[in-house]
Amino acid sequence: ERTATDLRVAARAESSRDLLLPALHAVNDRVGWISEGALDYICRRLTVPPAEAYGVATFYSLLSVKPRPPRVLHVCTDLACHAKGADAVRRRVEERLGPPGESWQPSPCLGLCERAPAALALEAGDPPTADVYGPVLPETIGDGIWTGLPGSGGVPLNDSSSTTSNGAAANGTAASDGPRARQTGDAGEPPAEAAVPQAGQDGLVLLRRIGVADPASLDDYRANGGYAALRRAFRLGPAGVIREVLESGLVGRGGAAFPTGRKWDAAARQPDHPHYLVCNADESEPGTFKDRVIMEGDPYALVEAMTIAAYATGCAKGYLYIRGEYPRAVRRLEHAIATARARGLLGAGILGHDFDFDIELRRGAGAYICGEETAIFNSIEGFRGEPRSKPPFPVEKGLFGKPTVVNNVETLVNVLPILEHGAQAYAATGTGSSTGTKLFCVSGGVARPGIYELPFGATLRELMDLAGPVGEPRAVLLGGAAGAFVTDPDIPLTFEGTRQAGATLGSGVVLVLDDSVDLKAILLRIAEFFRDESCGQCVPCRVGTVRQEEALHRLSERVDERDLLLLREVGQTMRDASICGLGQTAWNAVESAIDRLGVYR
């Protein structure tokens, strides 16, 4: 008989629907799936209609309402892994474990693109554990690795006590019987700086502490310049902080490129209270892993940046919504938040000032659509993660119907150098319309995949020279699945430069593809991704993504002008009529491949 101990989150006798997702996680983490009885118990405790709770539980790919083994393997089959041989890995796993189903399943991007092809094993228990694998060599896959033998050394998913003062997992053990090496917890996983080829170099801004400061040590963070920005923020006052951010020219780094200062100013002026801050750490765009590296390698920077954003906009509560496929980032941030709270840097009277602010970490459960800012609100509130119609905009009516500021991880950590060095110094880097530096996620056919930091205005050629292309690149996918293919290496990497080239910087994805990659298969994978990730709320996207995939399947067998015409009509309809960016961008990469690369000529 399962008791409230197994439902430790749900047992907080509160009639609050916003606890629904944490409660579902609690059961899924402990047992491996959510039974009818457990779901009924959660519904009674939180006063949520069972039909609605079932709709939420079945919305997320990491949750299950059907019996399954405690250990489930997620094998990435998305773009970066596909380009590095994920199909062979998938076939090998299928030989060992049978068809996809209860024990393993193909997965969209796991955010481990620098280690492609990659896999993630999540194992329920007390505590739940996670094993990260990558790069996976098909010929080294063995039964014991994937089935999780007792004592295999998995590390707790969300237990900050598993991290020692030097950032190593206290109970993680490296084993030599896995692909290259079994990646178990912090001891077996490569350090965060392994994903940063520039780590330790002069001139870095956002990545300057990664590989230099211990990510688990608050003292080390402060010794390397941490919390200087927050102290200056208190000297400037909320209006002064917003003025600095406005004058810096900082725009959002998630893809939309909306001016951050304008968003903050609009939210701060709203008379309705309370105000909320939401950090969008649900980076699920295929090929994107920059936010993961920041959260794993410099977690206190994000905590400090969120505190500054909350101070400027009058928020007393912040939610850090992080994707469920990032177990190490979850552990690092939980540890950082708890430490900051214990040291008076979160909570009441921060640094002795009349300012109260705290952060609650919320784990996503496998839904790309929750990267859309209003879908995050629904997910946090305990509803299906479906986007809302706009207007009203989040700064007017967002989370719980109150004014809300939403920024992603990279955008927020940019605020630190702005306050440390001043808006003018920040704006002196980059170009007039694209100020500061940008993080680029480089993967695919390169010798040194990873996160690169360059000032805006550097060209694609300069970035690729740093990464060292292997062979002759045929095309580069900028912006991920929602981006576009380009062939000109001299495109300036700025918002205006990529727009002029008919592409987008998006979230900073740079996927390099050479002649060894089947572009038709890549386009099919993009179409499958959007079909799977469409929330189904609006007809243009729900139907259009299916029709797009069907047409691409036919075109991969035989080129027919009627299918090409159909693709254009469907793509334009999705772009014009979809409720959110998923449907509006689902056709972008396919269109660019047809028009620029002549894939179906």
Coordinates of C-alpha atoms in Angstrom, one line a residue:
E1 CA 0.0 0.0 0.0
R2 CA 1.5 3.3 -1.1
T3 CA 1.4 6.0 1.5
A4 CA 1.9 9.8 1.6
T5 CA 5.6 9.1 2.0
D6 CA 5.6 7.9 -1.6
L7 CA 3.7 11.0 -2.6
R8 CA 5.8 13.4 -0.7
V9 CA 5.0 16.4 -2.9
A10 CA 1.3 15.7 -3.2
A11 CA 1.0 15.2 0.6
R12 CA 1.4 18.9 1.2
A13 CA -2.3 19.1 2.1
E14 CA -2.9 22.2 -0.1
S15 CA -5.8 22.6 -2.5
S16 CA -3.6 24.0 -5.1
R17 CA -3.6 22.8 -8.7
D18 CA -0.1 24.2 -9.4
L19 CA 1.3 21.2 -7.4
L20 CA -0.1 18.8 -9.9
L21 CA 3.1 18.4 -12.1
P22 CA 5.4 18.0 -9.0
A23 CA 3.0 15.4 -7.6
L24 CA 3.0 13.5 -10.8
H25 CA 6.8 13.6 -10.9
A26 CA 6.9 12.3 -7.3
V27 CA 4.9 9.2 -8.1
N28 CA 6.7 8.6 -11.5
D29 CA 10.1 9.1 -9.8
R30 CA 9.3 6.7 -7.0
V31 CA 7.4 3.9 -8.9
G32 CA 8.2 4.4 -12.6
W33 CA 4.6 5.0 -13.6
I34 CA 1.4 6.6 -12.3
S35 CA -1.3 4.1 -11.4
E36 CA -5.1 4.9 -11.4
G37 CA -5.1 4.8 -7.6
A38 CA -2.1 7.2 -7.3
L39 CA -3.7 9.6 -9.8
D40 CA -7.0 9.4 -7.9
Y41 CA -5.2 10.2 -4.6
I42 CA -3.4 13.2 -6.1
C43 CA -6.7 14.5 -7.5
R44 CA -8.4 14.2 -4.1
R45 CA -5.5 16.0 -2.3
L46 CA -5.3 18.8 -4.8
T47 CA -9.0 19.0 -5.8
V48 CA -8.3 18.5 -9.5
P49 CA -10.9 16.7 -11.7
P50 CA -9.5 13.3 -12.5
A51 CA -10.2 13.7 -16.3
E52 CA -8.1 16.9 -16.3
A53 CA -5.3 15.3 -14.3
Y54 CA -5.2 12.4 -16.7
G55 CA -5.0 14.8 -19.6
V56 CA -2.0 16.4 -17.9
A57 CA -0.3 13.1 -17.1
T58 CA -0.6 11.9 -20.7
F59 CA 0.7 15.2 -22.1
Y60 CA 4.3 14.6 -21.1
S61 CA 6.6 12.0 -22.6
L62 CA 8.6 11.3 -19.4
L63 CA 5.5 10.4 -17.5
S64 CA 3.5 7.1 -18.0
V65 CA 0.0 6.0 -16.9
K66 CA 0.7 2.4 -18.0
P67 CA 2.9 -0.1 -16.1
R68 CA 6.5 -0.1 -17.2
P69 CA 9.9 -1.2 -15.7
P70 CA 11.5 1.2 -13.2
R71 CA 14.4 1.8 -15.6
V72 CA 13.6 3.4 -19.0
L73 CA 16.3 4.2 -21.6
H74 CA 15.8 7.2 -23.8
V75 CA 17.9 7.0 -27.0
C76 CA 18.3 10.3 -28.8
T77 CA 17.4 10.2 -32.5
D78 CA 17.3 13.9 -33.2
L79 CA 19.3 16.0 -35.6
A80 CA 22.8 16.2 -34.0
C81 CA 22.7 12.5 -33.0
H82 CA 21.2 11.5 -36.3
A83 CA 24.1 13.1 -38.1
K84 CA 26.5 11.2 -35.9
G85 CA 25.0 7.7 -36.4
A86 CA 22.0 7.5 -34.0
D87 CA 20.3 5.1 -36.4
A88 CA 22.9 2.5 -35.8
V89 CA 22.6 2.9 -32.1
R90 CA 18.9 2.6 -32.2
R91 CA 19.1 -0.6 -34.3
R92 CA 21.6 -2.1 -31.8
V93 CA 19.5 -1.2 -28.8
E94 CA 16.5 -2.8 -30.6
E95 CA 18.4 -6.0 -31.1
R96 CA 19.2 -6.1 -27.3
L97 CA 15.9 -4.8 -25.8
G98 CA 13.3 -5.5 -28.5
P99 CA 11.0 -2.9 -30.2
P100 CA 10.6 0.5 -28.6
G101 CA 8.1 0.3 -25.8
E102 CA 8.2 -0.1 -22.0
S103 CA 12.0 -0.5 -21.4
W104 CA 13.3 2.0 -24.0
Q105 CA 12.1 4.6 -26.4
P106 CA 13.5 6.9 -29.1
S107 CA 13.8 10.4 -27.8
P108 CA 13.9 13.9 -29.2
C109 CA 17.0 16.0 -28.5
L110 CA 18.5 15.3 -25.0
G111 CA 20.6 18.5 -25.1
L112 CA 23.8 16.4 -25.2
C113 CA 24.7 17.3 -28.8
E114 CA 28.5 17.7 -28.1
R115 CA 28.5 14.0 -27.1
A116 CA 26.3 12.7 -29.9
P117 CA 25.1 10.1 -30.3
A118 CA 23.7 10.1 -26.7
A119 CA 21.3 8.3 -24.4
L120 CA 19.8 8.9 -21.0
A121 CA 18.5 6.2 -18.6
L122 CA 16.1 7.3 -15.9
E123 CA 15.4 4.8 -13.1
A124 CA 12.6 5.1 -10.6
G125 CA 13.3 4.4 -6.9
D126 CA 14.1 6.1 -3.6
P127 CA 15.8 8.2 -4.7
P128 CA 15.3 8.1 -8.5
T129 CA 18.6 8.0 -10.5
A130 CA 19.9 8.9 -13.9
D131 CA 22.7 7.6 -16.1
V132 CA 24.0 9.7 -19.0
Y133 CA 25.7 7.9 -22.0
G134 CA 27.6 9.5 -24.8
P135 CA 29.1 9.3 -27.2
V136 CA 27.6 5.9 -27.7
L137 CA 29.4 3.4 -29.9
P138 CA 27.0 0.8 -31.2
E139 CA 29.5 -2.0 -31.0
T140 CA 30.1 -1.5 -27.3
I141 CA 26.4 -1.7 -26.2
G142 CA 25.9 -4.5 -23.8
D143 CA 23.0 -5.9 -21.8
G144 CA 24.1 -4.9 -18.4
I145 CA 24.7 -1.3 -19.2
W146 CA 21.2 -0.7 -20.5
T147 CA 19.2 -2.8 -18.1
G148 CA 20.8 -1.3 -15.0
L149 CA 22.3 -4.0 -12.8
P150 CA 22.0 -3.5 -9.0
G151 CA 24.7 -1.3 -7.7
S152 CA 25.3 0.2 -11.1
G153 CA 26.2 3.6 -9.6
G154 CA 23.4 5.8 -10.8
V155 CA 23.2 9.2 -9.1
P156 CA 20.0 10.8 -7.6
L157 CA 18.1 12.8 -10.1
N158 CA 17.2 15.7 -7.8
D159 CA 19.1 15.2 -4.5
S160 CA 21.6 18.0 -3.9
S161 CA 23.1 16.1 -1.0
S162 CA 24.7 13.8 -3.6
T163 CA 27.1 16.7 -4.5
T164 CA 30.2 17.2 -2.5
S165 CA 32.0 20.5 -1.9
N166 CA 34.1 20.0 -5.0
G167 CA 31.2 19.3 -7.3
A168 CA 31.7 15.6 -7.6
A169 CA 28.9 13.2 -6.9
A170 CA 29.4 11.5 -3.5
N171 CA 28.0 8.2 -4.6
G172 CA 28.7 8.2 -8.4
T173 CA 31.1 5.7 -9.7
A174 CA 32.7 5.5 -13.1
A175 CA 32.7 2.2 -14.8
S176 CA 34.6 1.0 -17.8
D177 CA 32.0 -1.3 -19.3
G178 CA 30.0 1.3 -21.2
P179 CA 30.1 3.2 -24.5
R180 CA 33.5 4.9 -24.3
A181 CA 32.9 5.1 -20.5
R182 CA 29.8 4.7 -18.5
Q183 CA 28.6 8.2 -17.6
T184 CA 27.2 7.9 -14.1
G185 CA 26.5 11.2 -12.3
D186 CA 29.2 13.8 -11.8
A187 CA 32.0 11.3 -11.3
G188 CA 31.5 9.6 -14.6
E189 CA 30.1 12.5 -16.7
P190 CA 32.7 14.8 -18.2
P191 CA 32.8 18.2 -16.4
A192 CA 30.8 21.1 -17.8
E193 CA 33.9 22.7 -19.3
A194 CA 34.4 19.6 -21.5
A195 CA 31.6 21.1 -23.6
V196 CA 33.4 24.5 -23.9
P197 CA 36.4 24.3 -26.2
Q198 CA 37.3 27.9 -25.2
A199 CA 37.2 27.2 -21.5
G200 CA 39.8 29.3 -19.6
Q201 CA 40.6 31.5 -22.5
D202 CA 40.8 35.3 -22.1
G203 CA 38.0 37.4 -23.5
L204 CA 35.1 35.2 -22.5
V205 CA 32.2 36.9 -20.8
L206 CA 29.3 34.5 -20.2
L207 CA 31.6 31.5 -20.0
R208 CA 34.4 33.0 -18.1
R209 CA 33.9 31.1 -14.9
I210 CA 33.2 27.7 -16.5
G211 CA 36.3 25.5 -15.9
V212 CA 37.7 28.2 -13.6
A213 CA 35.3 28.3 -10.6
D214 CA 33.9 25.3 -8.7
P215 CA 30.2 25.2 -9.7
A216 CA 29.3 23.8 -6.3
S217 CA 31.1 26.5 -4.2
L218 CA 29.4 29.8 -3.5
D219 CA 32.7 31.1 -2.1
D220 CA 34.5 30.3 -5.3
Y221 CA 31.8 32.0 -7.3
R222 CA 32.1 35.2 -5.2
A223 CA 35.9 35.0 -5.5
N224 CA 35.5 35.1 -9.2
G225 CA 33.3 38.2 -9.3
G226 CA 30.0 36.7 -8.2
Y227 CA 27.4 39.0 -6.6
A228 CA 29.2 42.2 -7.7
A229 CA 26.3 42.8 -10.1
L230 CA 23.6 42.4 -7.5
R231 CA 25.4 44.8 -5.2
R232 CA 25.5 47.4 -8.0
A233 CA 21.9 46.7 -8.7
F234 CA 21.0 47.7 -5.1
R235 CA 23.0 50.9 -5.6
L236 CA 21.2 51.8 -8.8
G237 CA 17.7 50.9 -7.7
P238 CA 15.1 49.1 -9.8
A239 CA 14.6 52.0 -12.3
G240 CA 18.4 52.3 -12.7
V241 CA 18.8 48.6 -13.4
I242 CA 16.1 48.8 -16.1
R243 CA 17.8 51.8 -17.6
E244 CA 21.1 50.0 -17.8
V245 CA 19.5 47.0 -19.5
L246 CA 17.7 49.3 -22.0
E247 CA 20.8 51.2 -22.8
S248 CA 22.8 48.0 -23.3
G249 CA 20.7 47.0 -26.2
L250 CA 20.2 43.5 -24.8
V251 CA 17.6 41.4 -26.6
G252 CA 16.3 38.0 -25.9
R253 CA 18.5 35.1 -26.7
G254 CA 15.8 32.5 -27.1
G255 CA 15.0 33.3 -30.7
A256 CA 12.4 36.1 -30.7
A257 CA 15.1 38.8 -30.0
F258 CA 12.7 41.1 -28.1
P259 CA 14.4 44.0 -26.2
T260 CA 14.8 42.8 -22.6
G261 CA 14.8 46.2 -21.1
R262 CA 11.4 47.0 -22.7
K263 CA 9.9 43.8 -21.4
W264 CA 11.2 44.5 -17.8
D265 CA 10.0 48.1 -17.9
A266 CA 6.5 47.1 -19.1
A267 CA 6.2 44.5 -16.3
A268 CA 7.6 46.8 -13.6
R269 CA 4.9 49.4 -14.5
Q270 CA 2.0 47.1 -14.1
P271 CA -0.2 48.1 -11.1
D272 CA -1.5 44.6 -10.5
H273 CA 0.4 42.5 -7.9
P274 CA 2.1 40.2 -7.3
H275 CA 4.6 40.1 -10.2
Y276 CA 6.2 36.8 -11.1
L277 CA 9.6 36.0 -12.7
V278 CA 9.9 32.8 -14.8
C279 CA 13.2 31.5 -16.1
N280 CA 12.7 29.5 -19.2
A281 CA 15.3 26.7 -18.9
D282 CA 13.3 24.3 -21.0
E283 CA 15.7 24.4 -23.9
S284 CA 14.3 21.7 -26.2
E285 CA 15.2 23.0 -29.6
P286 CA 17.2 20.2 -31.4
G287 CA 20.8 21.0 -31.3
T288 CA 20.7 23.4 -28.4
F289 CA 22.6 22.8 -25.2
K290 CA 24.1 26.2 -24.1
D291 CA 21.7 26.7 -21.2
R292 CA 22.5 23.2 -19.9
V293 CA 26.2 24.1 -19.9
I294 CA 25.7 27.3 -18.0
M295 CA 23.4 25.7 -15.4
E296 CA 25.9 22.8 -14.9
G297 CA 29.1 25.0 -15.0
D298 CA 28.0 28.3 -13.4
P299 CA 24.7 27.8 -11.5
Y300 CA 25.1 30.7 -9.1
A301 CA 25.3 33.1 -12.0
L302 CA 21.7 32.2 -13.0
V303 CA 20.5 32.5 -9.3
E304 CA 22.1 36.0 -9.1
A305 CA 20.8 37.1 -12.5
M306 CA 17.2 36.0 -11.5
T307 CA 17.5 37.9 -8.3
I308 CA 18.5 41.1 -10.2
A309 CA 15.7 40.6 -12.7
A310 CA 13.2 40.2 -9.8
Y311 CA 14.5 43.3 -8.0
A312 CA 14.2 45.4 -11.1
T313 CA 10.6 44.3 -11.9
G314 CA 9.2 43.9 -8.4
C315 CA 8.9 40.1 -8.3
A316 CA 8.9 38.4 -4.9
K317 CA 8.7 34.8 -6.4
G318 CA 10.5 33.2 -9.3
Y319 CA 10.0 29.9 -11.0
L320 CA 13.0 28.2 -12.7
Y321 CA 11.3 25.8 -15.2
I322 CA 14.0 23.3 -16.3
R323 CA 13.6 20.4 -18.7
G324 CA 13.4 17.0 -17.1
E325 CA 16.2 15.6 -19.2
Y326 CA 18.8 17.6 -17.4
P327 CA 19.5 15.6 -14.2
R328 CA 22.9 17.1 -13.4
A329 CA 21.7 20.7 -14.0
V330 CA 18.7 20.0 -11.7
R331 CA 21.1 18.8 -8.9
R332 CA 23.5 21.8 -9.4
L333 CA 20.7 24.3 -9.3
E334 CA 18.9 22.8 -6.3
H335 CA 22.3 22.9 -4.5
A336 CA 22.9 26.5 -5.5
I337 CA 19.4 27.7 -4.6
A338 CA 19.6 26.0 -1.1
T339 CA 23.1 27.4 -0.5
A340 CA 22.2 31.0 -1.6
R341 CA 19.1 30.8 0.7
A342 CA 21.2 29.6 3.6
R343 CA 23.7 32.5 3.1
G344 CA 21.1 35.2 2.9
L345 CA 21.2 35.7 -0.8
L346 CA 17.7 34.4 -1.3
G347 CA 14.6 34.8 0.9
A348 CA 13.8 37.7 3.2
G349 CA 16.0 40.8 3.4
I350 CA 18.6 39.9 0.7
L351 CA 22.0 41.3 1.6
G352 CA 20.4 43.4 4.3
H353 CA 18.1 45.3 1.9
D354 CA 14.4 45.6 2.0
F355 CA 13.9 43.1 -0.8
D356 CA 12.5 39.6 -0.5
F357 CA 12.8 37.1 -3.3
D358 CA 12.9 33.3 -3.6
I359 CA 13.1 30.7 -6.4
E360 CA 11.2 27.5 -6.9
L361 CA 12.6 25.0 -9.3
R362 CA 10.0 23.2 -11.4
R363 CA 11.0 20.2 -13.6
G364 CA 9.4 19.8 -17.0
A365 CA 8.5 16.3 -18.1
G366 CA 9.3 16.1 -21.8
A367 CA 7.4 18.6 -23.9
Y368 CA 9.0 20.8 -26.5
I369 CA 6.0 23.1 -26.6
C370 CA 6.7 24.1 -23.0
G371 CA 9.5 26.2 -24.3
E372 CA 6.8 28.6 -25.5
E373 CA 6.4 31.3 -22.8
T374 CA 2.7 30.9 -22.2
A375 CA 2.8 27.1 -22.4
I376 CA 5.2 27.3 -19.4
F377 CA 2.5 29.2 -17.4
N378 CA 0.0 26.4 -18.1
S379 CA 2.5 23.7 -17.1
I380 CA 3.4 25.4 -13.8
E381 CA -0.3 26.0 -13.0
G382 CA -1.1 22.4 -13.4
F383 CA -2.7 22.4 -16.9
R384 CA -1.6 20.8 -20.2
G385 CA 1.3 22.7 -21.6
E386 CA -0.6 24.4 -24.4
P387 CA 0.1 28.0 -25.6
R388 CA -2.3 30.8 -24.8
S389 CA -3.6 33.3 -27.3
K390 CA -2.0 36.7 -27.2
P391 CA -2.9 39.5 -26.3
P392 CA -2.9 39.8 -23.3
F393 CA 0.8 39.5 -23.2
P394 CA 2.7 38.0 -20.2
V395 CA 3.8 41.4 -18.9
E396 CA 0.1 42.2 -18.4
K397 CA -1.4 38.9 -17.5
G398 CA 0.9 35.9 -17.3
L399 CA 1.4 33.3 -14.6
F400 CA -1.6 32.9 -12.3
G401 CA -3.1 35.9 -14.3
K402 CA -0.5 38.3 -12.9
P403 CA 2.2 40.4 -14.6
T404 CA 5.1 38.1 -15.5
V405 CA 8.6 38.5 -16.8
V406 CA 9.9 35.5 -18.8
N407 CA 13.5 35.2 -19.9
N408 CA 15.7 32.3 -20.9
V409 CA 19.0 31.4 -19.2
E410 CA 21.4 33.0 -21.6
T411 CA 19.4 36.3 -21.6
L412 CA 19.4 36.5 -17.8
V413 CA 23.1 35.8 -17.4
N414 CA 23.9 38.6 -19.9
V415 CA 22.5 41.0 -17.2
L416 CA 25.6 40.3 -15.0
P417 CA 28.2 41.9 -17.3
I418 CA 25.9 44.8 -18.1
L419 CA 25.8 45.7 -14.4
E420 CA 29.4 44.8 -13.7
H421 CA 30.9 47.0 -16.5
G422 CA 28.1 49.3 -17.5
A423 CA 25.7 49.5 -20.4
Q424 CA 28.1 51.5 -22.6
A425 CA 30.9 49.0 -22.2
Y426 CA 28.5 46.1 -22.9
A427 CA 27.1 47.8 -26.1
A428 CA 30.6 48.5 -27.4
T429 CA 30.9 44.8 -28.2
G430 CA 29.0 43.5 -31.2
T431 CA 27.2 45.6 -33.7
G432 CA 24.7 48.5 -33.4
S433 CA 21.7 46.2 -33.5
S434 CA 23.2 43.1 -32.0
T435 CA 25.2 44.0 -28.9
G436 CA 27.3 41.9 -26.6
T437 CA 28.4 38.3 -27.2
K438 CA 26.4 35.2 -28.3
L439 CA 26.6 31.6 -27.4
F440 CA 26.6 29.1 -30.3
C441 CA 25.9 25.4 -30.0
V442 CA 28.1 23.8 -32.7
S443 CA 27.6 20.1 -33.5
G444 CA 27.6 17.7 -36.4
G445 CA 30.6 17.4 -38.7
V446 CA 33.2 19.3 -36.7
A447 CA 36.3 18.2 -34.8
R448 CA 35.5 20.2 -31.7
P449 CA 31.8 20.3 -31.0
G450 CA 30.6 22.4 -28.1
I451 CA 29.6 25.9 -26.9
Y452 CA 31.4 28.8 -28.4
E453 CA 31.2 32.4 -27.3
L454 CA 31.8 35.1 -30.0
P455 CA 31.0 38.8 -30.2
F456 CA 28.1 39.5 -32.6
G457 CA 29.4 40.3 -36.0
A458 CA 31.7 37.3 -36.3
T459 CA 31.0 35.3 -39.5
L460 CA 29.9 31.7 -39.8
R461 CA 33.3 30.9 -41.3
E462 CA 35.1 32.2 -38.2
L463 CA 33.0 30.1 -36.0
M464 CA 33.5 27.0 -38.1
D465 CA 37.2 27.5 -38.2
L466 CA 37.2 27.4 -34.4
A467 CA 35.2 24.2 -34.4
G468 CA 37.3 22.6 -37.2
P469 CA 35.0 21.2 -39.8
V470 CA 35.6 17.6 -40.8
G471 CA 35.4 17.3 -44.5
E472 CA 33.7 19.8 -46.8
P473 CA 30.4 21.1 -45.3
R474 CA 27.4 20.8 -47.6
A475 CA 25.1 22.9 -45.5
V476 CA 24.7 24.4 -42.1
L477 CA 21.4 24.4 -40.2
L478 CA 21.1 27.6 -38.3
G479 CA 18.6 27.9 -35.5
G480 CA 17.7 24.2 -35.1
A481 CA 14.6 22.4 -36.4
A482 CA 12.8 25.8 -36.4
G483 CA 15.7 27.4 -38.3
A484 CA 17.0 27.3 -41.9
F485 CA 19.7 25.8 -44.0
V486 CA 22.5 28.1 -45.3
T487 CA 25.5 27.6 -47.5
D488 CA 27.3 30.9 -47.4
P489 CA 30.0 30.8 -44.8
D490 CA 30.4 34.6 -44.8
I491 CA 27.0 35.3 -43.2
P492 CA 27.6 37.7 -40.3
L493 CA 26.3 36.1 -37.1
T494 CA 23.9 38.9 -36.1
F495 CA 20.2 39.1 -35.8
E496 CA 20.0 41.5 -38.8
G497 CA 22.7 39.6 -40.8
T498 CA 20.9 36.2 -40.6
R499 CA 17.5 37.8 -41.3
Q500 CA 19.0 39.4 -44.5
A501 CA 20.2 35.9 -45.5
G502 CA 16.7 34.5 -45.0
A503 CA 17.7 32.6 -41.9
T504 CA 17.6 33.1 -38.1
L505 CA 20.0 32.8 -35.2
G506 CA 17.3 31.3 -33.2
S507 CA 18.7 29.7 -30.1
G508 CA 22.2 29.6 -31.5
V509 CA 22.2 26.2 -33.1
V510 CA 24.9 25.6 -35.7
L511 CA 24.6 22.0 -37.1
V512 CA 27.3 21.3 -39.7
L513 CA 26.3 18.7 -42.3
D514 CA 28.6 17.2 -44.9
D515 CA 28.0 14.9 -47.9
S516 CA 27.9 11.8 -45.7
V517 CA 24.6 12.9 -44.2
D518 CA 21.3 12.1 -45.9
L519 CA 19.5 15.4 -46.1
K520 CA 16.2 13.8 -47.0
A521 CA 16.4 11.8 -43.8
I522 CA 17.2 14.9 -41.8
L523 CA 14.2 16.7 -43.2
L524 CA 12.0 13.7 -42.4
R525 CA 13.3 13.7 -38.8
I526 CA 12.5 17.4 -38.6
A527 CA 8.9 16.7 -39.8
E528 CA 8.5 13.8 -37.4
F529 CA 9.8 16.1 -34.6
F530 CA 7.2 18.8 -35.2
R531 CA 4.4 16.2 -35.7
D532 CA 5.3 14.6 -32.3
E533 CA 5.7 17.9 -30.4
S534 CA 2.6 19.7 -31.7
C535 CA 0.3 20.1 -28.8
G536 CA -2.7 19.7 -31.1
Q537 CA -4.5 22.7 -29.9
C538 CA -4.9 24.5 -33.2
V539 CA -5.9 22.9 -36.5
P540 CA -3.2 24.4 -38.8
C541 CA -0.4 22.9 -36.7
R542 CA -2.1 19.7 -35.7
V543 CA -3.1 18.8 -39.2
G544 CA -0.3 20.6 -41.1
T545 CA 2.6 18.9 -39.3
V546 CA 1.1 15.5 -40.2
R547 CA 0.5 16.4 -43.9
Q548 CA 4.0 17.8 -44.1
E549 CA 5.5 14.6 -42.8
E550 CA 3.3 12.5 -45.2
A551 CA 4.4 14.6 -48.2
L552 CA 8.1 14.2 -47.3
H553 CA 7.7 10.5 -47.0
R554 CA 6.3 10.4 -50.5
L555 CA 9.0 12.7 -51.8
S556 CA 11.8 10.5 -50.4
E557 CA 10.6 7.7 -52.6
R558 CA 9.5 9.7 -55.7
V559 CA 9.7 13.4 -56.5
D560 CA 6.2 14.7 -57.5
E561 CA 5.6 18.4 -58.2
R562 CA 2.2 18.0 -56.7
D563 CA 3.7 17.1 -53.3
L564 CA 6.1 20.0 -53.5
L565 CA 3.2 22.4 -54.2
L566 CA 1.2 20.8 -51.3
L567 CA 4.2 21.3 -49.0
R568 CA 4.3 25.0 -49.8
E569 CA 0.6 25.4 -49.3
V570 CA 0.6 23.6 -46.0
G571 CA 3.7 25.4 -44.8
Q572 CA 2.3 28.8 -45.6
T573 CA -0.9 27.9 -43.8
M574 CA 0.9 26.8 -40.7
R575 CA 3.1 30.0 -40.8
D576 CA 0.1 32.3 -41.1
A577 CA -2.5 30.6 -38.9
S578 CA -0.8 28.7 -36.1
I579 CA -1.3 30.0 -32.6
C580 CA 2.4 29.8 -31.6
G581 CA 5.9 29.6 -32.9
L582 CA 5.9 25.8 -33.2
G583 CA 3.5 25.7 -36.1
Q584 CA 4.7 29.1 -37.5
T585 CA 8.3 27.7 -37.9
A586 CA 7.6 24.1 -38.7
W587 CA 8.1 24.7 -42.4
N588 CA 11.2 26.9 -42.3
A589 CA 13.9 24.3 -42.5
V590 CA 12.1 22.2 -45.1
E591 CA 11.5 25.3 -47.3
S592 CA 15.1 26.4 -47.1
A593 CA 16.3 22.9 -48.0
I594 CA 14.1 22.7 -51.1
D595 CA 14.9 26.3 -52.3
R596 CA 18.6 26.5 -51.4
L597 CA 19.9 23.0 -51.4
G598 CA 17.7 21.6 -54.2
V599 CA 17.1 18.4 -52.1
Y600 CA 14.2 17.2 -54.3
R601 CA 15.5 18.2 -57.7

